CSV table of C-alpha atoms and ligand atoms in Angstrom, one decimal:
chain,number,residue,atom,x,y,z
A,1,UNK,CA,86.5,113.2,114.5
A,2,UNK,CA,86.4,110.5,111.9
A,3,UNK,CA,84.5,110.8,108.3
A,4,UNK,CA,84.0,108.5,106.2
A,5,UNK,CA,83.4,109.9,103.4
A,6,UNK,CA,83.5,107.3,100.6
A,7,UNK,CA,83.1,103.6,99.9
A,8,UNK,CA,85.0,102.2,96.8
A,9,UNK,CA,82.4,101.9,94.2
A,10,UNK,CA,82.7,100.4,90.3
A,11,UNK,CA,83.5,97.1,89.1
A,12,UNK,CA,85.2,94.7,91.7
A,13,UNK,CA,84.7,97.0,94.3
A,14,UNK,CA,87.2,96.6,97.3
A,15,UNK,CA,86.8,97.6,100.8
A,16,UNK,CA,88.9,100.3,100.1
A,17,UNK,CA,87.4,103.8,102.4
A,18,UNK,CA,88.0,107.3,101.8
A,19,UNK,CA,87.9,109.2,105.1
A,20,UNK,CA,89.0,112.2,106.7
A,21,UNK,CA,90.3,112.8,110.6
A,22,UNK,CA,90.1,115.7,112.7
A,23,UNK,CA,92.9,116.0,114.8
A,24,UNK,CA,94.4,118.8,117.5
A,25,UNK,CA,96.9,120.0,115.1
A,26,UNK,CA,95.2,119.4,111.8
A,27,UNK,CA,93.4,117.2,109.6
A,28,UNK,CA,94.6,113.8,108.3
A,29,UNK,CA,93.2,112.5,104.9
A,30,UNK,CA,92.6,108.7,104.5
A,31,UNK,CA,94.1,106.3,103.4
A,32,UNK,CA,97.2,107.7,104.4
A,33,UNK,CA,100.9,107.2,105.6
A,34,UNK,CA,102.9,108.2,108.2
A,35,UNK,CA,106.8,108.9,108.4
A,36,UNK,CA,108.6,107.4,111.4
A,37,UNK,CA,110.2,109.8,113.2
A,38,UNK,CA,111.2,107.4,116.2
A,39,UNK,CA,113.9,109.5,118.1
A,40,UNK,CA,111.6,113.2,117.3
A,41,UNK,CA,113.0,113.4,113.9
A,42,UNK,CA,112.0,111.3,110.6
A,43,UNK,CA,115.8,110.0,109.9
A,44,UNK,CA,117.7,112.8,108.0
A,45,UNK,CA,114.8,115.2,107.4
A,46,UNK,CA,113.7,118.2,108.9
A,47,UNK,CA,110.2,119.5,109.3
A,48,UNK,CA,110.3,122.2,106.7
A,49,UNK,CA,111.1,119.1,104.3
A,50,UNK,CA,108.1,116.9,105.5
A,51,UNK,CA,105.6,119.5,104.9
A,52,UNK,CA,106.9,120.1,101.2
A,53,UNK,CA,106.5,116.2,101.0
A,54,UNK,CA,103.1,116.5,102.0
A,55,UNK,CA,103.4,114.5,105.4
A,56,UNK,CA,100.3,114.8,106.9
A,57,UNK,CA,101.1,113.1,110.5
A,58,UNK,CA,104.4,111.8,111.6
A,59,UNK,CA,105.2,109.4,114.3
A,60,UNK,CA,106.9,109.2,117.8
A,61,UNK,CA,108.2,106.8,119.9
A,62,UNK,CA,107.2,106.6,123.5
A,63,UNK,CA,109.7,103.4,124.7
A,64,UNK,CA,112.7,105.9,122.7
A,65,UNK,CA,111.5,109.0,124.0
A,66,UNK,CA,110.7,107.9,127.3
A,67,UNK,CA,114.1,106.8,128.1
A,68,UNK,CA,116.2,109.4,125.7
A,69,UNK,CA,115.8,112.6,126.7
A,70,UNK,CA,113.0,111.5,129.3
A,71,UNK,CA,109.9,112.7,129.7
A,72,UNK,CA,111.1,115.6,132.7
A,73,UNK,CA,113.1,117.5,129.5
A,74,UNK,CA,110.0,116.4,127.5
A,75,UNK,CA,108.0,118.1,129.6
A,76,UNK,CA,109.8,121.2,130.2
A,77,UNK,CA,110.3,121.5,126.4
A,78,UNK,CA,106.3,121.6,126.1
A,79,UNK,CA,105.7,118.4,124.2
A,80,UNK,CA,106.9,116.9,120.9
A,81,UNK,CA,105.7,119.5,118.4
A,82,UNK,CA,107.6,122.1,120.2
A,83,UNK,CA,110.6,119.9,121.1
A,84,UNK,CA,111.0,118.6,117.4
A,85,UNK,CA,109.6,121.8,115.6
A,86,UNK,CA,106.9,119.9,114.1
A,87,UNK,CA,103.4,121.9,114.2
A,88,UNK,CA,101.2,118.7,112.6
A,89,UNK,CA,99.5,115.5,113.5
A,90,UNK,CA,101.8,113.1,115.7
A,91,UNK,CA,100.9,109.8,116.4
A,92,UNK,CA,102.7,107.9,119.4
A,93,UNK,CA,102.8,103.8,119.6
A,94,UNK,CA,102.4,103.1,123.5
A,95,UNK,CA,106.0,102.0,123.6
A,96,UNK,CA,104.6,97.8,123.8
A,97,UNK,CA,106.2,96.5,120.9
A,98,UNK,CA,109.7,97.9,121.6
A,99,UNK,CA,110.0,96.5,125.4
A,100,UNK,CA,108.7,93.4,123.7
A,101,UNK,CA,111.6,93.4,121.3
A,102,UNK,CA,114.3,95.9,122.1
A,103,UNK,CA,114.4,95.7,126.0
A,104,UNK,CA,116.2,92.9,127.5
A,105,UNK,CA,114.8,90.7,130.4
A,106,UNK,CA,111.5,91.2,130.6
A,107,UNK,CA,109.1,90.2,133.4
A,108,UNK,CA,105.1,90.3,132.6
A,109,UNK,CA,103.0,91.5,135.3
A,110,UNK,CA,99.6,92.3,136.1
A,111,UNK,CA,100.1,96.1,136.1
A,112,UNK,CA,102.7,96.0,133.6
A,113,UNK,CA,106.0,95.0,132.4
A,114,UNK,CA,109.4,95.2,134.1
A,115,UNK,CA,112.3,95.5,131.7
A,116,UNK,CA,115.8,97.0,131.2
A,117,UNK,CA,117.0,99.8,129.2
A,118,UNK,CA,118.4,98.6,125.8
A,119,UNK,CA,120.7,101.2,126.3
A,120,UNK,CA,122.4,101.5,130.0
A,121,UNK,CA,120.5,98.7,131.6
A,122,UNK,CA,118.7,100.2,133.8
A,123,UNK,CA,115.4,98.8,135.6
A,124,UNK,CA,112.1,100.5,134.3
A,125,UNK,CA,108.3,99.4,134.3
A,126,UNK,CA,106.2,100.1,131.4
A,127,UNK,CA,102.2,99.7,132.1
A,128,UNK,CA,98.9,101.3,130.8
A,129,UNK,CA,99.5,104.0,133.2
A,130,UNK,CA,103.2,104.6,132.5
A,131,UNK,CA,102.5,104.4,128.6
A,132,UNK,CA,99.4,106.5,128.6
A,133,UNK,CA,101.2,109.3,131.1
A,134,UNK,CA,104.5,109.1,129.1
A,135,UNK,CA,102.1,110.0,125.9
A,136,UNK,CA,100.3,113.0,127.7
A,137,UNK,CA,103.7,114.5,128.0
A,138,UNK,CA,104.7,114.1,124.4
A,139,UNK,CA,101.3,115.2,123.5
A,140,UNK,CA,100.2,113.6,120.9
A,141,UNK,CA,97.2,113.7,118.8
A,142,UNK,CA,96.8,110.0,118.9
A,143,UNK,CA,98.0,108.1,121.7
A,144,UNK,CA,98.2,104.0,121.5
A,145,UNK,CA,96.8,102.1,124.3
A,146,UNK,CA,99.6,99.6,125.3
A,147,UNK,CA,99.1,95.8,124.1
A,148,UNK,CA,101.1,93.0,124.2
A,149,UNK,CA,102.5,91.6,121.2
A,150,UNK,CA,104.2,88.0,121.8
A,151,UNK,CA,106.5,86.6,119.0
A,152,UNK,CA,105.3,84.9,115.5
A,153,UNK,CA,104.8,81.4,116.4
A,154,UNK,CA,103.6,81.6,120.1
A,155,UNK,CA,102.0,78.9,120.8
A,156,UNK,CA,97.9,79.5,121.4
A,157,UNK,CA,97.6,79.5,125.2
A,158,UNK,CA,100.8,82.4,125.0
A,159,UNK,CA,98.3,84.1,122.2
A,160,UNK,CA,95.2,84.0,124.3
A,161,UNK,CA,96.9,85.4,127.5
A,162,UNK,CA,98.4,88.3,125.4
A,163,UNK,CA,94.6,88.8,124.0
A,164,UNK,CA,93.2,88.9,127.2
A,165,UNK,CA,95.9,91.5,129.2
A,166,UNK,CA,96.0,93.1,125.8
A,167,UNK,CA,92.3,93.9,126.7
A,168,UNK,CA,92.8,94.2,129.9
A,169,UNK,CA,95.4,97.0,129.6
A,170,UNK,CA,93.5,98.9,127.3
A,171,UNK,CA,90.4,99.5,129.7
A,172,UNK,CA,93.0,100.5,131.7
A,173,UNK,CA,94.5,103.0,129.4
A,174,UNK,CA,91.1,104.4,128.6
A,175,UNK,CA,91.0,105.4,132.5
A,176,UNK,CA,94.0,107.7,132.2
A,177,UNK,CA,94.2,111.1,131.5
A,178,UNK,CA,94.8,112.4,128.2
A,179,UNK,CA,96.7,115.6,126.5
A,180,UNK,CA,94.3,118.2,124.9
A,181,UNK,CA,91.8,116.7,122.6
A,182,UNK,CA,94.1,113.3,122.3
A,183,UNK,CA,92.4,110.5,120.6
A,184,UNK,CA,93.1,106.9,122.4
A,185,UNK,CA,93.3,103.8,119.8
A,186,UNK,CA,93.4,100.5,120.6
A,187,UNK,CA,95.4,97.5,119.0
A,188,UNK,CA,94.0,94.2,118.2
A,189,UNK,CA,96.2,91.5,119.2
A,190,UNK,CA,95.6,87.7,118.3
A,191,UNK,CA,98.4,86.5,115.7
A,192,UNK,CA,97.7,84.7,113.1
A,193,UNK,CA,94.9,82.9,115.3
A,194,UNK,CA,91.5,83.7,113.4
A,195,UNK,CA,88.9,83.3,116.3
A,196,UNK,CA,91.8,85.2,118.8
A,197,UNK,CA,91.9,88.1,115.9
A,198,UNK,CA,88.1,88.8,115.9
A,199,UNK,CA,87.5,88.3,119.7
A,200,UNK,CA,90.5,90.8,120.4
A,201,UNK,CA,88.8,93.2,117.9
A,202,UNK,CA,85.4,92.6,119.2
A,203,UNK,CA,86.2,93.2,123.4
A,204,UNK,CA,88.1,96.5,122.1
A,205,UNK,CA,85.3,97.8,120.1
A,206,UNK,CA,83.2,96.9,122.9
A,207,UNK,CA,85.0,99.6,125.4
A,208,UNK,CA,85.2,102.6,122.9
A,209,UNK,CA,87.9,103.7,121.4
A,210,UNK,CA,88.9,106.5,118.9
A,211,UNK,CA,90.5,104.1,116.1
A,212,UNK,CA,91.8,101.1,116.2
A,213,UNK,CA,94.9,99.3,114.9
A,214,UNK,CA,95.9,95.7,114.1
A,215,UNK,CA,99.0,95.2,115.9
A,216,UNK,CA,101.0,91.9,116.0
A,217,UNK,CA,101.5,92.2,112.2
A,218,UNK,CA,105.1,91.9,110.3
A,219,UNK,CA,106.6,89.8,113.1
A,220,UNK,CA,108.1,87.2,111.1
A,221,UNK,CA,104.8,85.7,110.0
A,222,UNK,CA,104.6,85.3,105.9
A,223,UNK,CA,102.6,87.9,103.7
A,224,UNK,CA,99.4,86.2,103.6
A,225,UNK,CA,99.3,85.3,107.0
A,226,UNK,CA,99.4,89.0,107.6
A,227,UNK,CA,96.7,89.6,105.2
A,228,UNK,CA,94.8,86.9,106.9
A,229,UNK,CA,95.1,88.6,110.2
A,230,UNK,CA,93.9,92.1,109.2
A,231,UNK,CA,90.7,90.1,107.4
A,232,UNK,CA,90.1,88.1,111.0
A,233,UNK,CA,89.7,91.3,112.4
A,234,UNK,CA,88.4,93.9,110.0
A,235,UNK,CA,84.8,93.1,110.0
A,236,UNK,CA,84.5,93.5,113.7
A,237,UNK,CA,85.6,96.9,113.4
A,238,UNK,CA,83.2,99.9,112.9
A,239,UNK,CA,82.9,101.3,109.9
A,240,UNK,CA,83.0,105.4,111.3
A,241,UNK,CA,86.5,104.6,113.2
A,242,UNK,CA,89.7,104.6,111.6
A,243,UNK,CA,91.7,101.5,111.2
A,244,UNK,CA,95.4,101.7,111.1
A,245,UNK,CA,97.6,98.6,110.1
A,246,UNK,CA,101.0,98.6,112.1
A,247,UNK,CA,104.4,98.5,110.5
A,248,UNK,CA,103.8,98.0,108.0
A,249,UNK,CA,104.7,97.6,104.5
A,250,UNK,CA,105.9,97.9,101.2
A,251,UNK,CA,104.0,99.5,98.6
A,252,UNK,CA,102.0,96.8,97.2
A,253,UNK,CA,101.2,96.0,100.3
A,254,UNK,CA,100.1,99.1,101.5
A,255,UNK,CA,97.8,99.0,98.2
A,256,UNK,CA,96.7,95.5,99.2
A,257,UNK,CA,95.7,96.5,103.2
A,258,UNK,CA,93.8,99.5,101.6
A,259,UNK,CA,92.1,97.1,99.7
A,260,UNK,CA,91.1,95.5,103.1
A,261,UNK,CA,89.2,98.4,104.3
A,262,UNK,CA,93.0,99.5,106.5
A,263,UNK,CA,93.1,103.4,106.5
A,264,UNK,CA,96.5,104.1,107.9
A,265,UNK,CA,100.1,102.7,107.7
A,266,UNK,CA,103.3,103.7,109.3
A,267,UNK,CA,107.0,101.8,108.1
A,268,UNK,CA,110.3,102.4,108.7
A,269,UNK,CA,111.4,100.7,105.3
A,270,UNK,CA,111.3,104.2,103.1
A,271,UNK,CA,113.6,105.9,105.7
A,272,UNK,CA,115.4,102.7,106.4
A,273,UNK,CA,116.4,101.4,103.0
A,274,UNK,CA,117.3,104.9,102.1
A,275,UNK,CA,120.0,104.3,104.7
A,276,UNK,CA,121.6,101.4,102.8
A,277,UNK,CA,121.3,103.0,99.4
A,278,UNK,CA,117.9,101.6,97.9
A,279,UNK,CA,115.1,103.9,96.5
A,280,UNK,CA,111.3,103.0,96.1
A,281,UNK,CA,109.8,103.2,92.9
A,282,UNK,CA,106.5,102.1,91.0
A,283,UNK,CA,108.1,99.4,89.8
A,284,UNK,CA,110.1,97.9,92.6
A,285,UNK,CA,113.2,98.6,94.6
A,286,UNK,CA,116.3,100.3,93.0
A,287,UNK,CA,119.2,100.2,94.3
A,288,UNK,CA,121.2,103.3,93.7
A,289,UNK,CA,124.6,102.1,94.3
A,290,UNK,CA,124.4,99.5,91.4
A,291,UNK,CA,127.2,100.0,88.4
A,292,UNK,CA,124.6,100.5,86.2
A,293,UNK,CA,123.4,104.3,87.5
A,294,UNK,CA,127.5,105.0,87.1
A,295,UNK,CA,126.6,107.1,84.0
A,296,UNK,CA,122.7,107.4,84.5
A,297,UNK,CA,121.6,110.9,83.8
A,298,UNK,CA,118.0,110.4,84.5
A,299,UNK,CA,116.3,110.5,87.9
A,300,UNK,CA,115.6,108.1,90.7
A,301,UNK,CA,112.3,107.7,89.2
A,302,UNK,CA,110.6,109.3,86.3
A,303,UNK,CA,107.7,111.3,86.8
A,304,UNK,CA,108.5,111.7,90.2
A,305,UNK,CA,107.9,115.1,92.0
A,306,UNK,CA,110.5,115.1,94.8
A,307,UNK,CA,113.2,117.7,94.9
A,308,UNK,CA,116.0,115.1,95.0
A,309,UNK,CA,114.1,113.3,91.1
A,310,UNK,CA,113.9,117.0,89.6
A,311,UNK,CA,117.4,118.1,90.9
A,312,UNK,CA,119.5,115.6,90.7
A,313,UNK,CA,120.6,112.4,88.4
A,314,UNK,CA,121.3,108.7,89.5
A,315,UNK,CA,124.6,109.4,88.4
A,316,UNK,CA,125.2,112.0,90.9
A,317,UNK,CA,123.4,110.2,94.0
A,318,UNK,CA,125.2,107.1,93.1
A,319,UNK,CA,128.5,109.1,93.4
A,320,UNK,CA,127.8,110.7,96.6
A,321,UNK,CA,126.7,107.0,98.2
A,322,UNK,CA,130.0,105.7,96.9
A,323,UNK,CA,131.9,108.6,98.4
A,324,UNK,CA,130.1,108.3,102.0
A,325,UNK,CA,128.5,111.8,101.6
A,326,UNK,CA,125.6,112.3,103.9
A,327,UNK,CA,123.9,114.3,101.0
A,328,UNK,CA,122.9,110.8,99.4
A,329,UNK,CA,120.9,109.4,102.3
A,330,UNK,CA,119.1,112.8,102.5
A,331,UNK,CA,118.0,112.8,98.8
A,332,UNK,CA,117.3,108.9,99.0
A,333,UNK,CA,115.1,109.8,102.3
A,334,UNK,CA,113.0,112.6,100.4
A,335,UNK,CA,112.4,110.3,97.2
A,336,UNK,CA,111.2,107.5,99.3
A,337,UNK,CA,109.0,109.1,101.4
A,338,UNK,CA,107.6,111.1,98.5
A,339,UNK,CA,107.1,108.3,97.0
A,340,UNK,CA,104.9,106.5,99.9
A,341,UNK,CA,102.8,109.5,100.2
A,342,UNK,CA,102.3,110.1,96.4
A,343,UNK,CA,101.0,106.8,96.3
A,344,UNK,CA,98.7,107.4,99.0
A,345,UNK,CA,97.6,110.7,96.8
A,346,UNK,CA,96.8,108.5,94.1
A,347,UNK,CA,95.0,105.6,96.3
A,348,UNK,CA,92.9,108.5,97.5
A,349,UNK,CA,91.9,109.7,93.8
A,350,UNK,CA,91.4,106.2,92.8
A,351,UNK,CA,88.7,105.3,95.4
A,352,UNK,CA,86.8,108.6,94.8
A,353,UNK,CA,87.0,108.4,90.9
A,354,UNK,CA,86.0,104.7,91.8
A,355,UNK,CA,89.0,103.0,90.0
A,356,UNK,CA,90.8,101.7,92.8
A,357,UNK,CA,90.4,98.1,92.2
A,358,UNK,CA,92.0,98.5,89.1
A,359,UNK,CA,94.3,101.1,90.2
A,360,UNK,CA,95.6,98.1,92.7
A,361,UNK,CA,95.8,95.5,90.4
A,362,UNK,CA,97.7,96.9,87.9
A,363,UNK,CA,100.5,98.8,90.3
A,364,UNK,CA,100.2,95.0,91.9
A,365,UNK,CA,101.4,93.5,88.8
A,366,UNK,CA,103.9,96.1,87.6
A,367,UNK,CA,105.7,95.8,91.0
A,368,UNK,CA,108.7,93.5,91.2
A,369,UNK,CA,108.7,92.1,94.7
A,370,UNK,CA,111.9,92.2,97.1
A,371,UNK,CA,113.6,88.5,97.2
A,372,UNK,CA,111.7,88.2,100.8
A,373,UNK,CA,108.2,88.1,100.0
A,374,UNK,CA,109.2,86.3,97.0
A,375,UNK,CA,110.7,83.6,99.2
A,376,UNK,CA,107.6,83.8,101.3
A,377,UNK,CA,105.4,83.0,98.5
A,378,UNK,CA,107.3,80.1,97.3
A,379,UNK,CA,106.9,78.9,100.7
A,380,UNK,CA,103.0,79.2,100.8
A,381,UNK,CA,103.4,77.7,97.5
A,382,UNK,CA,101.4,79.9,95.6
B,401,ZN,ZN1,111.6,111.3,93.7
């Protein structure tokens, strides 16, 4: 279901791929991104919006899902795209990472973990069969095997036990049974532990599966030990699967995994930052509620596309933030995730015209980095 169908080319070619993947309810172009849509809705948009943006695959979340509505209403609702309205690509995560960070008392077992609801408390059990069955109800075009993804810093014995049930629950997963032409991918575990990285990449690629993701990324760990741990395991994976990068990142990150041979991202920072009044743009963050877009007449970003940049002025989204008006967050929503996939329009014409590498290093250098991963760069003293 996967073609590759290009290789960047031209001077300092990157890893960068051009690919395209067949899926139950459509076709995906790669590199691409993909709108969170944790509860079964991308925060403030609606379907008929994220097909006029261009989204070409949203995601769900199984641990939210499973517990709010539940998969019995799921079910009787005929799946996701019916539930939500949404007639394209979904992608589910397995519902892993959230136990691991949402739920409170965990208990790790051999078949699974044990864990309370985040939001009454009460005991549930989340294993490769629970994950996998709670996926065949949503339906989704491309389920995620669950993994397990221990904090930044475990130490390595904590690393290597999540590596090997990590592999261990994905052969487990494969076993299950799946919705109509769903694809299974698995997730490469290891932290920032290079030989943990490649053998986690190397046992999954061994058992088969549709794509596979680095997962374990953008847990606290700095930006270049993230790059580091999508290098470990890259070359281990083959070249006519996809490869999707989880949570992650901002744009010149995204530019920089692509770079990497990574052919899909997902990120809740263009719908989340919306939320508190910040806009993407080409040449960093904006934020909208500054003094300075008071009297702005011009858009969130020039030469932007999105209804809210052709409509409307800073001056006017700026006003509607200050007064509390739901109507802002929309707008803010639309840009941003215009923006993310616009960017993904252009990756895609820059590897095929073969210009990518330059492509990414001048959006790298016209991009002002958020405080963060400027921080984060002092620290690794570069
Ligand atoms: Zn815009």
């Amino acid at each position: 279901m996967f073609t590759l169908l290009q290789t960047d080319t031209g001077p300092n070619a990157t890893r960068a791929r051009r690919g395209r993947l067949q899926t139950t309810h459509g076709t995906i172009e790669t590199p691409i991104f993909m709108p969170v849509g944790t509860q079964g809705t991308v925060k403030a948009l609606d379907p008929r919006e994220l097909r006029e943006l261009e989204a070409q695959i949203i995601l769900g979340n199984t641990y939210h899902l499973s517990l709010r509505p539940g998969m019995e209403i799921m079910e009787r609702m005929g799946g996701l795209h019916r539930f939500m309205g949404w007639d394209g690509p979904i992608l589910t995560d397995s519902g892993g990472f959230q136990v691991f960070s949402l739920a409170k008392i965990r208990k790790i077992q051999e078949h699974g973990v044990a864990f309370q609801s985040h939001i009454d408390g009460s005991p549930l059990f989340l294993g490769p069969k629970e994950a996998m069955e709670i996926q065949r109800i949503i339906g989704s075009d491309i389920a995620m095997v669950l993994d397990e993804c221990p904090p930044h810093a475990a130490p390595e014995k904590q690393l290597r036990e999540a590596v090997d049930r990590t592999v261990r629950w994905a052969a487990e997963c494969l076993k299950q049974p799946r919705a109509e032409g769903q694809l299974y991918f698995g997730i490469a575990q290891g932290g920032t532990h290079k030989a943990l990285r490649e053998e986690c990449a190397q046992r999954l690629v061994d058992l088969n599966f549709d794509g596979y993701a680095i997962g374990g990324v953008s847990v606290g760990e700095t930006e270049a030990e993230m790059y580091e741990a999508v290098e470990y395991a890259e070359p281990h994976l083959p070249a006519d699967k996809p490869r999707y990068a989880m949570g992650l990142g901002t744009p010149p990150q995204l530019l920089e995994l692509v770079a990497r041979g990574v052919d899909m991202f997902d990120c809740v920072l263009p719908t989340r930052i919306a939320r508190n009044g910040t806009a993407f743009t080409r040449q960093g963050a904006l934020t909208i509620k500054a003094s300075y877009n008071k009297d702005n007449e011009g858009p969130i970003e020039e030469g932007c596309d999105c209804y809210a940049c052709r409509k409307f002025s800073r001056a006017y989204i700026r006003h509607l933030f200050h007064a509390q008006e739901i109507l802002s967050l929309r707008l803010l929503t639309i840009h941003n995730v215009r923006m993310y996939l616009r960017l993904m329009n252009d990756v895609r014409s820059h590897i095929e015209a073969g210009t990518f590498a330059e492509f990414r290093k001048e959006f790298v250098a016209g991009y002002v980095p958020s405080e963060k991963v400027r921080e984060d760069r002092e620290k690794a003293g570069e």
